[in-house]
Amino acid sequence: MNAGTLAAQVRNGEPIREKDFSNMDMRGIDLRGGVFSECSFRGVQADAARLGESLFEKCRFDQAQLPSAELTRAAFHECSLQDAVLDAASMPHSVFSGCTLSGVRLEEAFMDQANFHRSELRNACLDRASLDKAVFSECDLTGASFNAVAFSSTIFFRATLTGTRYNGASFTNAIFSEADLAGQDFSGQQFHLCQFIDAVLAACRFRDARLTQCNFKGADLRNAVLAGAQAMQCLFPEADLRGVDARHGHFQQSIWVDAHLDGADFSQAQLEQGVFHRAHCGQTAFTGSRLDYADFSYASLVQADFRDAAFLRTVLHRADLDGTRFSTRLGTLDRDPALHEAEKVALQQPERASRLDRDVHGRRPKKESP
C-alpha cells in the first residue's frame, strides 16, 4: 500500500489494521480522523503530516520523522514513539496513554493541554515547547530536558522528574503534586503560585530562587538548600525540612504549622510574621534571624538556638523551651493573652456534638415511637 492509497482509505472511513508502513515517504500526507491499530510507522518521513483527531492503538513510530506535523486531538494508546522527531509539531489536546516516548524530540512543539498518562518519556527533549495546562500523570520523565520552557498551569502528578533540566525555564501556577524532584538544582529560578504538595524535593537546591506564594504542604525537603531564597508567603505545613539550609532566606508571612524543622539552619533569615504552630524545631538555628510577630505556639524548641535573634511580640505560647538558647528574651511573649483566654473558655464548655442534629459519635438520635 502506498501513501496515496492509505490516504484514500482514511478519507473513506476505513479502519487500518496490522499494516506495515515502515520507512515510507508520508510528507504532507492527510490522515486526519483515521483509526489505526497495530500498524508500524517506523522510520517514516512524515514532515508536516496531518494526523489531527486520529486514533492510534498499539502502533509503532520508532525513529519516525514528524517535524511540523499537525496532531491536534490525536490519541495514542499503548504506542511506541522511541527516538521519534516531532520538533515544532502542533499537538494541542493530544493524548498519550501507556506510551513509550523515550528519547522523543519535541523541541518547540505546541503542546497546550496535551495529556500524558502512565507514559515513559525518559531523556525526552521538550526544549522551548509550549506546555500551557499540559498534564503529565504518573509518567517517567527521568533525564528529560525542559530548557527555556515557560510552564503555565502545567501539571505533574506522581511524575518521576529526577535528572531533568530546566535551564532558563520559568514556572507560573505549575503543579508538582507527589512528584519526585529529588536532587534537582533550581538555583536562581522563579516560581510563582506553584504547588509542591507531597512532592519529593530532598536535597533540592533553591539557592537565591524566587518562590512567591508557593505551597509545599507535606513535601519532603530534607537537606534542601533554601539559602537566600525569596519565599515570602509560602506554605510549608506538615513539610519535612530537617537539615535544611535556609540561611539569609526571606520567609516573611510564611506558614510552618506542624512542620519538621529539626536541625535546620535559619541563621540571618527574615521570618517576620511566620507561623510555627506545633512545629518541631529541635536544635534548629535561628541565630541572627528576624522574628517580629512570629508565632511559635505549642512548638517544640528543644535546644533551638535564638542567640542574636530580633524579637518583637514573638509568641512562645506553651512552647517547649527545654535547652533553648537566647541572648535575650526581650520582645517575646510567653503567653498569648487572646489564645490563653480562648483555651480557658474551651475548657469551661461542655462537650457537645460537632453538629446539633448528631450525638458525640456523629449519629442521628433515634426518634421515639408515637
Short mmCIF file of C-alpha atoms in Angstrom, two decimals:
data_model
loop_
_atom_site.label_atom_id
_atom_site.label_comp_id
_atom_site.label_asym_id
_atom_site.label_seq_id
_atom_site.Cartn_x
_atom_site.Cartn_y
_atom_site.Cartn_z
CA MET A 1 0.00 0.00 0.00
CA ASN A 2 1.38 3.40 -0.96
CA ALA A 3 0.76 6.73 0.75
CA GLY A 4 -1.93 7.79 -1.73
CA THR A 5 -3.93 4.59 -1.26
CA LEU A 6 -3.65 4.91 2.52
CA ALA A 7 -4.92 8.49 2.47
CA ALA A 8 -7.86 7.46 0.28
CA GLN A 9 -8.84 4.64 2.64
CA VAL A 10 -8.75 7.02 5.61
CA ARG A 11 -10.94 9.52 3.73
CA ASN A 12 -13.43 6.69 3.14
CA GLY A 13 -13.54 5.97 6.87
CA GLU A 14 -11.87 2.57 6.64
CA PRO A 15 -10.02 1.46 9.81
CA ILE A 16 -6.42 0.45 9.15
CA ARG A 17 -5.21 -2.65 10.96
CA GLU A 18 -1.93 -4.58 11.11
CA LYS A 19 -0.26 -2.77 8.20
CA ASP A 20 3.44 -2.02 7.83
CA PHE A 21 4.33 1.44 6.54
CA SER A 22 7.93 1.42 7.76
CA ASN A 23 10.28 3.94 6.10
CA MET A 24 7.51 5.20 3.78
CA ASP A 25 7.59 8.76 2.47
CA MET A 26 4.49 10.39 4.00
CA ARG A 27 5.48 14.03 3.78
CA GLY A 28 2.39 16.24 3.85
CA ILE A 29 0.00 13.26 3.98
CA ASP A 30 -3.54 13.88 5.26
CA LEU A 31 -4.66 11.13 7.66
CA ARG A 32 -6.98 13.21 9.80
CA GLY A 33 -9.65 11.22 11.61
CA GLY A 34 -8.04 7.88 10.80
CA VAL A 35 -8.24 4.81 13.03
CA PHE A 36 -5.06 2.72 13.16
CA SER A 37 -4.47 -0.47 15.13
CA GLU A 38 -1.21 -2.43 15.42
CA CYS A 39 0.39 -0.64 12.48
CA SER A 40 4.06 0.16 12.03
CA PHE A 41 5.23 3.64 11.05
CA ARG A 42 8.88 3.01 11.94
CA GLY A 43 11.24 5.46 10.31
CA VAL A 44 8.58 7.14 8.17
CA GLN A 45 9.37 10.56 6.72
CA ALA A 46 6.20 12.49 7.54
CA ASP A 47 7.15 16.17 7.63
CA ALA A 48 4.05 18.38 8.02
CA ALA A 49 1.77 15.31 8.05
CA ARG A 50 -1.81 15.98 9.11
CA LEU A 51 -2.85 13.48 11.79
CA GLY A 52 -5.35 15.53 13.79
CA GLU A 53 -8.15 13.66 15.58
CA SER A 54 -6.69 10.30 14.54
CA LEU A 55 -6.60 7.29 16.85
CA PHE A 56 -3.51 5.09 17.05
CA GLU A 57 -3.68 1.91 19.12
CA LYS A 58 -0.60 -0.26 19.68
CA CYS A 59 1.20 1.37 16.75
CA ARG A 60 4.95 1.90 16.38
CA PHE A 61 6.50 5.23 15.41
CA ASP A 62 10.09 4.46 16.47
CA GLN A 63 12.58 6.80 14.73
CA ALA A 64 9.69 8.37 12.77
CA GLN A 65 10.33 11.86 11.39
CA LEU A 66 7.29 14.07 12.07
CA PRO A 67 8.62 17.65 12.25
CA SER A 68 5.91 20.31 11.96
CA ALA A 69 3.23 17.60 11.95
CA GLU A 70 -0.33 18.53 12.91
CA LEU A 71 -1.68 16.26 15.67
CA THR A 72 -4.47 18.29 17.26
CA ARG A 73 -6.62 15.98 19.42
CA ALA A 74 -4.78 12.90 18.15
CA ALA A 75 -4.84 9.95 20.56
CA PHE A 76 -2.10 7.37 21.07
CA HIS A 77 -2.84 4.31 23.21
CA GLU A 78 -0.03 1.88 24.08
CA CYS A 79 2.09 3.15 21.20
CA SER A 80 5.86 3.36 20.88
CA LEU A 81 7.49 6.59 19.69
CA GLN A 82 11.06 5.94 20.78
CA ASP A 83 13.51 8.46 19.30
CA ALA A 84 10.76 9.95 17.13
CA VAL A 85 11.21 13.56 15.99
CA LEU A 86 8.23 15.90 16.43
CA ASP A 87 10.05 19.23 16.51
CA ALA A 88 7.67 22.19 16.02
CA ALA A 89 4.69 19.82 15.88
CA SER A 90 1.26 21.25 16.69
CA MET A 91 -0.41 18.87 19.12
CA PRO A 92 -2.80 20.66 21.48
CA HIS A 93 -5.29 18.42 23.29
CA SER A 94 -3.41 15.31 22.13
CA VAL A 95 -3.49 12.25 24.40
CA PHE A 96 -0.75 9.68 25.07
CA SER A 97 -1.81 6.79 27.31
CA GLY A 98 0.51 3.95 28.22
CA CYS A 99 3.01 5.03 25.55
CA THR A 100 6.79 4.74 25.29
CA LEU A 101 8.38 8.01 24.16
CA SER A 102 11.96 7.53 25.35
CA GLY A 103 14.31 9.88 23.54
CA VAL A 104 11.49 11.62 21.69
CA ARG A 105 12.24 15.12 20.38
CA LEU A 106 9.55 17.74 20.90
CA GLU A 107 11.58 20.92 20.57
CA GLU A 108 9.39 24.00 20.09
CA ALA A 109 6.30 21.78 19.89
CA PHE A 110 2.93 23.36 20.64
CA MET A 111 1.53 21.05 23.33
CA ASP A 112 -1.01 23.14 25.20
CA GLN A 113 -3.46 20.94 27.12
CA ALA A 114 -1.77 17.75 25.91
CA ASN A 115 -2.24 14.81 28.26
CA PHE A 116 0.34 12.13 29.02
CA HIS A 117 -0.80 9.30 31.28
CA ARG A 118 1.38 6.45 32.54
CA SER A 119 3.82 7.03 29.71
CA GLU A 120 7.60 6.88 29.59
CA LEU A 121 9.47 9.98 28.38
CA ARG A 122 12.96 9.20 29.65
CA ASN A 123 15.56 11.53 28.11
CA ALA A 124 12.89 13.29 26.05
CA CYS A 125 13.72 16.76 24.73
CA LEU A 126 10.99 19.38 25.19
CA ASP A 127 13.18 22.47 24.94
CA ARG A 128 11.20 25.66 24.19
CA ALA A 129 7.95 23.67 23.96
CA SER A 130 4.63 25.31 24.85
CA LEU A 131 3.08 23.34 27.72
CA ASP A 132 0.25 25.54 28.99
CA LYS A 133 -2.16 23.36 31.01
CA ALA A 134 -0.44 20.18 29.81
CA VAL A 135 -0.74 17.18 32.15
CA PHE A 136 1.87 14.51 32.90
CA SER A 137 0.21 11.94 35.15
CA GLU A 138 2.24 9.04 36.58
CA CYS A 139 4.87 9.46 33.87
CA ASP A 140 8.59 8.69 33.96
CA LEU A 141 10.44 11.79 32.74
CA THR A 142 13.87 10.87 34.10
CA GLY A 143 16.56 12.88 32.33
CA ALA A 144 14.11 14.90 30.23
CA SER A 145 15.05 18.40 29.08
CA PHE A 146 12.72 21.39 29.56
CA ASN A 147 15.17 24.18 28.81
CA ALA A 148 13.62 27.62 28.17
CA VAL A 149 10.07 26.35 28.80
CA ALA A 150 7.59 28.82 30.33
CA PHE A 151 5.46 26.49 32.45
CA SER A 152 1.94 27.85 32.97
CA SER A 153 -0.65 25.76 34.83
CA THR A 154 1.29 22.64 33.80
CA ILE A 155 0.53 19.61 35.98
CA PHE A 156 2.96 16.87 37.00
CA PHE A 157 1.09 14.31 39.11
CA ARG A 158 3.12 11.45 40.61
CA ALA A 159 5.69 12.03 37.89
CA THR A 160 9.34 11.00 38.12
CA LEU A 161 11.42 14.08 37.29
CA THR A 162 14.86 13.19 38.62
CA GLY A 163 17.74 14.39 36.47
CA THR A 164 15.55 16.74 34.43
CA ARG A 165 16.93 20.05 33.13
CA TYR A 166 15.26 23.47 33.32
CA ASN A 167 17.86 26.00 32.17
CA GLY A 168 16.12 29.31 31.52
CA ALA A 169 12.69 27.92 32.44
CA SER A 170 10.03 29.80 34.42
CA PHE A 171 7.09 28.45 36.43
CA THR A 172 3.67 30.06 36.98
CA ASN A 173 0.82 28.11 38.60
CA ALA A 174 2.68 24.87 37.88
CA ILE A 175 1.65 21.86 39.96
CA PHE A 176 4.11 19.17 41.10
CA SER A 177 1.78 17.01 43.19
CA GLU A 178 3.50 13.92 44.67
CA ALA A 179 6.20 14.36 42.01
CA ASP A 180 9.78 13.15 42.52
CA LEU A 181 12.24 16.02 42.00
CA ALA A 182 14.91 14.83 44.42
CA GLY A 183 18.31 16.40 43.89
CA GLN A 184 17.20 19.00 41.33
CA ASP A 185 19.01 22.33 41.08
CA PHE A 186 16.57 25.26 40.84
CA SER A 187 19.06 27.88 42.00
CA GLY A 188 18.11 31.37 40.86
CA GLN A 189 14.91 30.27 39.12
CA GLN A 190 11.44 31.78 39.52
CA PHE A 191 8.31 30.00 40.78
CA HIS A 192 5.06 31.93 41.21
CA LEU A 193 1.96 30.39 42.82
CA CYS A 194 3.31 26.88 42.28
CA GLN A 195 2.19 23.77 44.17
CA PHE A 196 4.60 21.14 45.51
CA ILE A 197 2.09 19.26 47.66
CA ASP A 198 3.55 15.97 48.98
CA ALA A 199 6.40 16.26 46.46
CA VAL A 200 9.84 14.71 46.98
CA LEU A 201 12.33 17.58 47.00
CA ALA A 202 15.04 16.03 49.14
CA ALA A 203 18.45 17.67 48.60
CA CYS A 204 16.99 20.10 46.04
CA ARG A 205 18.79 23.40 45.64
CA PHE A 206 16.71 26.59 45.64
CA ARG A 207 19.60 28.92 46.40
CA ASP A 208 18.59 32.53 45.61
CA ALA A 209 15.42 31.26 43.91
CA ARG A 210 12.20 33.29 43.89
CA LEU A 211 9.34 31.20 45.33
CA THR A 212 6.45 33.64 45.54
CA GLN A 213 3.38 32.27 47.35
CA CYS A 214 4.25 28.63 46.66
CA ASN A 215 2.74 25.69 48.53
CA PHE A 216 5.00 22.94 49.93
CA LYS A 217 2.39 21.20 52.10
CA GLY A 218 3.63 17.78 53.16
CA ALA A 219 6.67 17.99 50.89
CA ASP A 220 9.92 16.15 51.62
CA LEU A 221 12.60 18.87 51.68
CA ARG A 222 15.16 17.09 53.81
CA ASN A 223 18.63 18.59 53.38
CA ALA A 224 17.38 21.00 50.73
CA VAL A 225 19.10 24.35 50.19
CA LEU A 226 16.91 27.46 50.51
CA ALA A 227 19.75 29.84 51.31
CA GLY A 228 18.98 33.34 50.07
CA ALA A 229 15.63 32.25 48.65
CA GLN A 230 12.84 34.81 48.24
CA ALA A 231 9.97 32.74 49.68
CA MET A 232 7.52 35.26 51.09
CA GLN A 233 4.03 33.99 51.96
CA CYS A 234 4.98 30.39 51.21
CA LEU A 235 3.22 27.46 52.85
CA PHE A 236 5.18 24.63 54.50
CA PRO A 237 2.56 22.91 56.71
CA GLU A 238 3.45 19.32 57.62
CA ALA A 239 6.55 19.54 55.42
CA ASP A 240 9.76 17.73 56.33
CA LEU A 241 12.60 20.28 56.31
CA ARG A 242 15.04 18.50 58.58
CA GLY A 243 18.59 19.64 57.91
CA VAL A 244 17.54 22.42 55.52
CA ASP A 245 19.99 25.25 54.83
CA ALA A 246 17.80 28.38 54.83
CA ARG A 247 20.42 30.95 55.83
CA HIS A 248 19.68 34.53 54.74
CA GLY A 249 16.36 33.41 53.27
CA HIS A 250 13.32 35.69 53.04
CA PHE A 251 10.29 33.90 54.51
CA GLN A 252 8.07 36.75 55.68
CA GLN A 253 4.47 35.71 56.46
CA SER A 254 5.25 32.06 55.75
CA ILE A 255 3.38 29.16 57.36
CA TRP A 256 5.20 26.27 59.06
CA VAL A 257 2.38 24.62 61.03
CA ASP A 258 3.27 21.03 62.07
CA ALA A 259 6.46 21.21 60.01
CA HIS A 260 9.57 19.19 60.91
CA LEU A 261 12.50 21.61 61.13
CA ASP A 262 14.89 19.66 63.34
CA GLY A 263 18.49 20.59 62.61
CA ALA A 264 17.53 23.25 60.05
CA ASP A 265 19.57 26.45 59.79
CA PHE A 266 17.63 29.74 59.57
CA SER A 267 20.55 31.94 60.57
CA GLN A 268 20.10 35.57 59.45
CA ALA A 269 16.75 34.65 57.85
CA GLN A 270 13.79 37.02 57.61
CA LEU A 271 10.89 35.25 59.35
CA GLU A 272 8.62 38.13 60.30
CA GLN A 273 5.00 37.07 60.96
CA GLY A 274 5.88 33.43 60.38
CA VAL A 275 3.51 30.89 61.96
CA PHE A 276 5.23 27.87 63.56
CA HIS A 277 2.32 26.31 65.48
CA ARG A 278 3.26 22.82 66.72
CA ALA A 279 6.41 22.86 64.59
CA HIS A 280 9.26 20.51 65.53
CA CYS A 281 12.34 22.72 65.87
CA GLY A 282 14.79 20.58 67.82
CA GLN A 283 18.32 22.02 67.51
CA THR A 284 17.11 24.44 64.83
CA ALA A 285 19.31 27.52 64.39
CA PHE A 286 17.56 30.90 64.34
CA THR A 287 20.69 32.87 65.19
CA GLY A 288 20.54 36.46 63.98
CA SER A 289 17.14 35.96 62.36
CA ARG A 290 14.28 38.47 62.41
CA LEU A 291 11.20 37.08 64.17
CA ASP A 292 8.94 40.12 64.56
CA TYR A 293 5.37 38.93 65.27
CA ALA A 294 6.34 35.30 64.61
CA ASP A 295 4.22 32.72 66.45
CA PHE A 296 5.73 29.56 67.95
CA SER A 297 2.65 28.50 69.94
CA TYR A 298 2.86 24.83 71.02
CA ALA A 299 6.12 24.37 69.07
CA SER A 300 8.93 22.11 70.23
CA LEU A 301 12.01 24.33 70.52
CA VAL A 302 14.22 21.88 72.40
CA GLN A 303 17.84 23.06 72.16
CA ALA A 304 16.93 25.56 69.45
CA ASP A 305 19.33 28.50 69.09
CA PHE A 306 17.84 32.02 69.14
CA ARG A 307 21.02 33.89 70.02
CA ASP A 308 21.19 37.37 68.47
CA ALA A 309 17.69 36.93 67.02
CA ALA A 310 15.45 40.02 66.86
CA PHE A 311 12.08 39.65 68.61
CA LEU A 312 9.02 41.88 68.60
CA ARG A 313 5.88 40.40 70.14
CA THR A 314 7.18 36.96 69.19
CA VAL A 315 4.78 34.40 70.69
CA LEU A 316 6.11 31.35 72.56
CA HIS A 317 2.74 30.25 73.97
CA ARG A 318 3.08 26.78 75.54
CA ALA A 319 6.25 26.15 73.51
CA ASP A 320 8.72 23.55 74.79
CA LEU A 321 11.83 25.60 75.62
CA ASP A 322 13.94 22.86 77.17
CA GLY A 323 17.57 23.80 76.50
CA THR A 324 16.63 26.67 74.16
CA ARG A 325 19.34 29.33 73.92
CA PHE A 326 18.63 33.07 73.90
CA SER A 327 20.82 36.15 74.05
CA THR A 328 17.75 37.99 75.30
CA ARG A 329 14.06 37.27 75.80
CA LEU A 330 13.17 40.91 75.29
CA GLY A 331 10.30 41.13 72.79
CA THR A 332 8.96 37.60 73.38
CA LEU A 333 5.55 36.70 74.79
CA ASP A 334 5.39 33.51 76.84
CA ARG A 335 1.63 33.63 76.72
CA ASP A 336 -0.71 34.86 74.01
CA PRO A 337 -3.45 36.59 76.02
CA ALA A 338 -6.17 36.00 73.43
CA LEU A 339 -5.22 32.36 72.92
CA HIS A 340 -4.96 31.79 76.66
CA GLU A 341 -8.46 33.21 77.15
CA ALA A 342 -9.82 31.02 74.34
CA GLU A 343 -8.31 27.94 75.99
CA LYS A 344 -9.98 28.84 79.30
CA VAL A 345 -13.36 29.25 77.60
CA ALA A 346 -12.95 25.95 75.73
CA LEU A 347 -12.23 24.10 78.97
CA GLN A 348 -15.38 25.52 80.54
CA GLN A 349 -17.63 24.45 77.65
CA PRO A 350 -19.47 21.12 77.99
CA GLU A 351 -18.62 18.52 75.38
CA ARG A 352 -21.12 18.51 72.56
CA ALA A 353 -21.56 17.12 69.08
CA SER A 354 -20.00 18.97 66.20
CA ARG A 355 -23.45 19.14 64.63
CA LEU A 356 -26.59 19.90 66.56
CA ASP A 357 -28.53 17.04 64.95
CA ARG A 358 -25.85 14.43 65.84
CA ASP A 359 -24.65 12.82 69.06
CA VAL A 360 -20.99 12.80 70.10
CA HIS A 361 -20.43 9.82 67.77
CA GLY A 362 -21.92 11.64 64.80
CA ARG A 363 -25.10 9.55 64.79
CA ARG A 364 -28.64 10.85 64.46
CA PRO A 365 -30.67 10.26 67.65
CA LYS A 366 -33.42 7.69 67.31
CA LYS A 367 -36.92 9.09 67.17
CA GLU A 368 -39.25 7.90 69.89
CA SER A 369 -42.18 5.77 68.79
CA PRO A 370 -45.57 7.54 68.99
#
